[in-house]
CSV table of C-alpha atoms in Angstrom, one decimal:
chain,number,residue,atom,x,y,z
T,1,UNK,CA,81.3,-96.0,91.9
T,2,UNK,CA,80.4,-94.4,88.2
T,3,UNK,CA,77.5,-91.9,88.4
T,4,UNK,CA,75.3,-90.4,85.8
T,5,UNK,CA,73.7,-87.3,87.2
T,6,UNK,CA,70.5,-85.8,85.2
T,7,UNK,CA,69.3,-82.0,86.1
T,8,UNK,CA,73.0,-81.5,87.3
T,9,UNK,CA,72.9,-77.9,86.7
T,10,UNK,CA,69.7,-77.0,89.0
T,11,UNK,CA,70.1,-76.7,92.7
T,12,UNK,CA,69.8,-80.3,93.7
T,13,UNK,CA,71.7,-81.6,90.8
T,14,UNK,CA,74.8,-79.4,91.8
T,15,UNK,CA,74.6,-80.8,95.1
T,16,UNK,CA,74.8,-84.2,94.4
T,17,UNK,CA,77.7,-83.6,91.7
T,18,UNK,CA,79.7,-81.6,94.5
T,19,UNK,CA,78.8,-84.3,97.1
T,20,UNK,CA,79.6,-87.4,94.8
T,21,UNK,CA,83.0,-85.8,93.6
T,22,UNK,CA,83.9,-85.2,97.4
T,23,UNK,CA,83.3,-89.0,98.1
T,24,UNK,CA,85.7,-90.1,95.3
T,25,UNK,CA,82.8,-91.2,92.8
T,26,UNK,CA,83.3,-90.6,89.1
T,27,UNK,CA,80.6,-88.6,87.5
T,28,UNK,CA,78.9,-87.9,84.4
T,29,UNK,CA,76.9,-85.0,84.5
T,30,UNK,CA,74.0,-85.3,81.6
T,31,UNK,CA,72.9,-81.7,80.7
T,32,UNK,CA,71.4,-79.7,77.9
T,33,UNK,CA,73.4,-76.8,78.2
T,34,UNK,CA,77.2,-77.3,79.9
T,35,UNK,CA,77.8,-73.6,80.3
T,36,UNK,CA,75.4,-73.7,83.4
T,37,UNK,CA,77.8,-76.0,85.0
T,38,UNK,CA,79.7,-74.0,87.5
T,39,UNK,CA,83.4,-73.5,85.9
T,40,UNK,CA,85.1,-75.1,89.2
T,41,UNK,CA,83.2,-78.5,88.6
T,42,UNK,CA,83.7,-79.0,84.7
T,43,UNK,CA,87.5,-80.2,85.0
T,44,UNK,CA,86.3,-82.8,87.7
T,45,UNK,CA,83.8,-84.5,85.8
T,46,UNK,CA,82.6,-85.5,82.2
T,47,UNK,CA,80.0,-84.0,80.8
T,48,UNK,CA,77.8,-85.4,78.2
T,49,UNK,CA,76.0,-82.2,76.4
T,50,UNK,CA,72.9,-83.8,74.7
T,51,UNK,CA,69.3,-83.9,74.6
T,52,UNK,CA,68.3,-85.7,77.6
T,53,UNK,CA,64.6,-86.6,76.3
T,54,UNK,CA,66.2,-88.7,73.4
T,55,UNK,CA,67.1,-92.0,74.7
T,56,UNK,CA,69.1,-92.9,71.9
T,57,UNK,CA,71.1,-89.5,72.4
T,58,UNK,CA,71.9,-90.4,76.4
T,59,UNK,CA,72.9,-94.3,75.8
T,60,UNK,CA,76.6,-93.9,76.1
T,61,UNK,CA,76.1,-91.5,79.2
T,62,UNK,CA,74.3,-94.6,81.2
T,63,UNK,CA,76.4,-97.5,79.9
T,64,UNK,CA,78.4,-99.0,82.2
T,65,UNK,CA,77.4,-96.6,85.1
T,66,UNK,CA,76.5,-98.3,88.5
T,67,UNK,CA,73.6,-95.6,89.1
T,68,UNK,CA,71.6,-93.1,87.4
T,69,UNK,CA,70.3,-90.5,89.5
T,70,UNK,CA,67.7,-87.8,88.3
T,71,UNK,CA,67.2,-84.5,90.0
T,72,UNK,CA,65.5,-83.0,86.8
T,73,UNK,CA,63.1,-80.1,87.4
T,74,UNK,CA,60.7,-77.7,86.3
T,75,UNK,CA,60.5,-73.8,86.4
T,76,UNK,CA,56.8,-72.1,86.3
T,77,UNK,CA,53.6,-73.6,87.5
T,78,UNK,CA,52.3,-74.1,83.9
T,79,UNK,CA,51.5,-77.6,82.1
T,80,UNK,CA,54.7,-79.5,81.7
T,81,UNK,CA,55.9,-83.2,80.7
T,82,UNK,CA,60.0,-82.6,81.7
T,83,UNK,CA,59.7,-85.2,84.7
T,84,UNK,CA,57.7,-87.9,82.6
T,85,UNK,CA,59.3,-87.4,79.5
T,86,UNK,CA,63.0,-87.6,81.0
T,87,UNK,CA,62.4,-90.4,82.9
T,88,UNK,CA,60.8,-92.1,80.2
T,89,UNK,CA,64.1,-91.3,78.2
T,90,UNK,CA,66.3,-93.0,80.8
T,91,UNK,CA,64.2,-96.0,81.1
T,92,UNK,CA,64.3,-96.8,77.7
T,93,UNK,CA,68.0,-95.9,77.4
T,94,UNK,CA,68.9,-97.8,80.5
T,95,UNK,CA,67.1,-100.8,79.2
T,96,UNK,CA,68.9,-100.7,75.7
T,97,UNK,CA,72.2,-101.0,77.7
T,98,UNK,CA,71.4,-103.4,80.9
T,99,UNK,CA,72.1,-100.3,83.5
T,100,UNK,CA,70.0,-101.0,86.3
T,101,UNK,CA,69.8,-98.4,89.1
T,102,UNK,CA,68.0,-95.6,88.7
T,103,UNK,CA,67.0,-92.8,91.5
T,104,UNK,CA,64.6,-90.1,91.3
T,105,UNK,CA,64.0,-87.0,93.1
T,106,UNK,CA,59.9,-86.5,93.3
T,107,UNK,CA,58.1,-84.6,95.9
T,108,UNK,CA,56.5,-85.4,99.3
T,109,UNK,CA,53.5,-82.9,98.4
T,110,UNK,CA,52.6,-85.1,95.9
T,111,UNK,CA,50.7,-87.4,98.3
T,112,UNK,CA,48.9,-87.3,101.7
T,113,UNK,CA,49.4,-90.4,104.1
T,114,UNK,CA,49.4,-91.3,107.6
T,115,UNK,CA,52.8,-89.9,108.0
T,116,UNK,CA,51.3,-86.4,107.7
T,117,UNK,CA,50.1,-84.6,110.6
T,118,UNK,CA,46.5,-82.8,110.6
T,119,UNK,CA,47.3,-79.7,109.4
T,120,UNK,CA,49.8,-80.8,107.0
T,121,UNK,CA,47.0,-83.1,105.8
T,122,UNK,CA,44.1,-81.1,105.6
T,123,UNK,CA,45.4,-77.8,104.9
T,124,UNK,CA,48.9,-77.2,103.6
T,125,UNK,CA,49.3,-79.9,101.4
T,126,UNK,CA,45.9,-79.4,99.7
T,127,UNK,CA,46.6,-75.9,99.1
T,128,UNK,CA,50.2,-76.9,97.5
T,129,UNK,CA,48.7,-79.7,95.2
T,130,UNK,CA,46.5,-77.1,93.8
T,131,UNK,CA,49.2,-74.4,93.5
T,132,UNK,CA,51.6,-76.9,91.8
T,133,UNK,CA,48.7,-79.4,89.8
T,134,UNK,CA,50.6,-79.2,86.8
T,135,UNK,CA,53.8,-80.1,88.0
T,136,UNK,CA,52.5,-82.7,90.4
T,137,UNK,CA,50.7,-84.5,87.7
T,138,UNK,CA,53.9,-84.7,85.8
T,139,UNK,CA,55.8,-85.9,88.7
T,140,UNK,CA,53.1,-88.4,89.4
T,141,UNK,CA,53.2,-89.7,85.9
T,142,UNK,CA,57.0,-89.9,86.3
T,143,UNK,CA,56.5,-92.0,89.0
T,144,UNK,CA,54.0,-94.4,87.4
T,145,UNK,CA,56.2,-95.0,84.6
T,146,UNK,CA,59.2,-95.7,87.0
T,147,UNK,CA,57.0,-98.0,89.3
T,148,UNK,CA,56.2,-99.7,85.8
T,149,UNK,CA,59.6,-100.5,84.5
T,150,UNK,CA,61.8,-103.4,85.4
T,151,UNK,CA,64.8,-101.4,86.7
T,152,UNK,CA,66.0,-101.2,90.4
T,153,UNK,CA,64.6,-98.0,91.1
T,154,UNK,CA,64.1,-95.7,94.4
T,155,UNK,CA,62.1,-92.7,94.6
T,156,UNK,CA,62.9,-89.9,96.8
T,157,UNK,CA,60.6,-87.6,98.1
T,158,UNK,CA,62.0,-84.5,99.8
T,159,UNK,CA,59.4,-81.9,101.6
T,160,UNK,CA,59.8,-78.3,100.3
T,161,UNK,CA,63.4,-77.7,99.2
T,162,UNK,CA,65.5,-74.9,100.9
T,163,UNK,CA,69.4,-73.8,100.0
T,164,UNK,CA,70.2,-74.8,103.5
T,165,UNK,CA,73.0,-76.4,105.0
T,166,UNK,CA,73.6,-80.4,105.4
T,167,UNK,CA,71.7,-81.4,108.7
T,168,UNK,CA,70.8,-84.5,110.9
T,169,UNK,CA,67.9,-85.2,108.4
T,170,UNK,CA,65.3,-87.6,108.9
T,171,UNK,CA,63.9,-90.4,106.6
T,172,UNK,CA,60.6,-92.6,106.3
T,173,UNK,CA,60.4,-95.5,103.9
T,174,UNK,CA,57.0,-95.6,101.8
T,175,UNK,CA,55.4,-92.7,104.1
T,176,UNK,CA,55.7,-89.3,104.6
T,177,UNK,CA,58.0,-87.7,107.4
T,178,UNK,CA,56.3,-86.6,110.5
T,179,UNK,CA,56.6,-82.9,110.6
T,180,UNK,CA,58.7,-82.9,107.7
T,181,UNK,CA,58.2,-79.5,106.1
T,182,UNK,CA,61.4,-78.5,104.5
T,183,UNK,CA,64.7,-80.3,103.3
T,184,UNK,CA,67.8,-78.6,102.1
T,185,UNK,CA,68.9,-79.6,98.8
T,186,UNK,CA,72.2,-80.6,100.4
T,187,UNK,CA,70.3,-83.1,102.7
T,188,UNK,CA,68.3,-84.5,99.4
T,189,UNK,CA,71.6,-85.1,97.7
T,190,UNK,CA,73.4,-86.8,100.8
T,191,UNK,CA,70.3,-89.1,101.2
T,192,UNK,CA,70.3,-90.2,97.4
T,193,UNK,CA,74.3,-90.9,97.4
T,194,UNK,CA,73.5,-92.8,100.5
T,195,UNK,CA,70.9,-94.8,99.1
T,196,UNK,CA,72.7,-95.8,96.0
T,197,UNK,CA,74.3,-98.8,97.3
T,198,UNK,CA,71.2,-99.5,99.8
T,199,UNK,CA,69.7,-102.7,98.1
T,200,UNK,CA,66.7,-102.5,100.7
T,201,UNK,CA,65.7,-99.2,99.2
T,202,UNK,CA,65.2,-100.6,95.9
T,203,UNK,CA,61.3,-100.3,94.9
T,204,UNK,CA,60.4,-98.2,97.7
T,205,UNK,CA,59.7,-94.6,98.2
T,206,UNK,CA,62.1,-92.9,100.8
T,207,UNK,CA,60.9,-89.4,102.1
T,208,UNK,CA,63.3,-87.2,103.6
T,209,UNK,CA,63.1,-84.1,105.6
T,210,UNK,CA,65.7,-81.9,107.4
């Protein structure tokens, strides 16, 4: 497949790039600073160094792609609009060139539902939601924008991210994973690449935990 990956210089984004290339996919990394891509990856993919917040600047990067994968992230705990602004840009660009498939990394901590156990629901998540209220507010807005779009979207919600190895991870549809406390970035990437061609995941939230 021909894939465009946003946030390719981050931890999850690099896992997406590496695993996609190893699977034989044709990858375009859409980045603000190409120097942050590992040197050993640059010769194996196309790089679009551009303003990801400008839909007109990224249309060529998403045109003709089988899927667009967003692993955009934020640093720090202050107010941010990175997630919502970047998703808005992708939606506008994809709509302009009739690209359809968009998968976005979100976070399971964003919501509390029946998939969570009592400790997670009443102790852990309320604490995390207070600590990360700004980034979670931005993620929630990004999810709303994506849900309101006409695209074939899938939202992927991992639990707390780690740099662990691939594992026999678990998933749940439109529900959090029971006792899903952590998720390796390698598992998130593998899950997203598996979901690209899974038409049953379109317009659903897929939670993933290692």
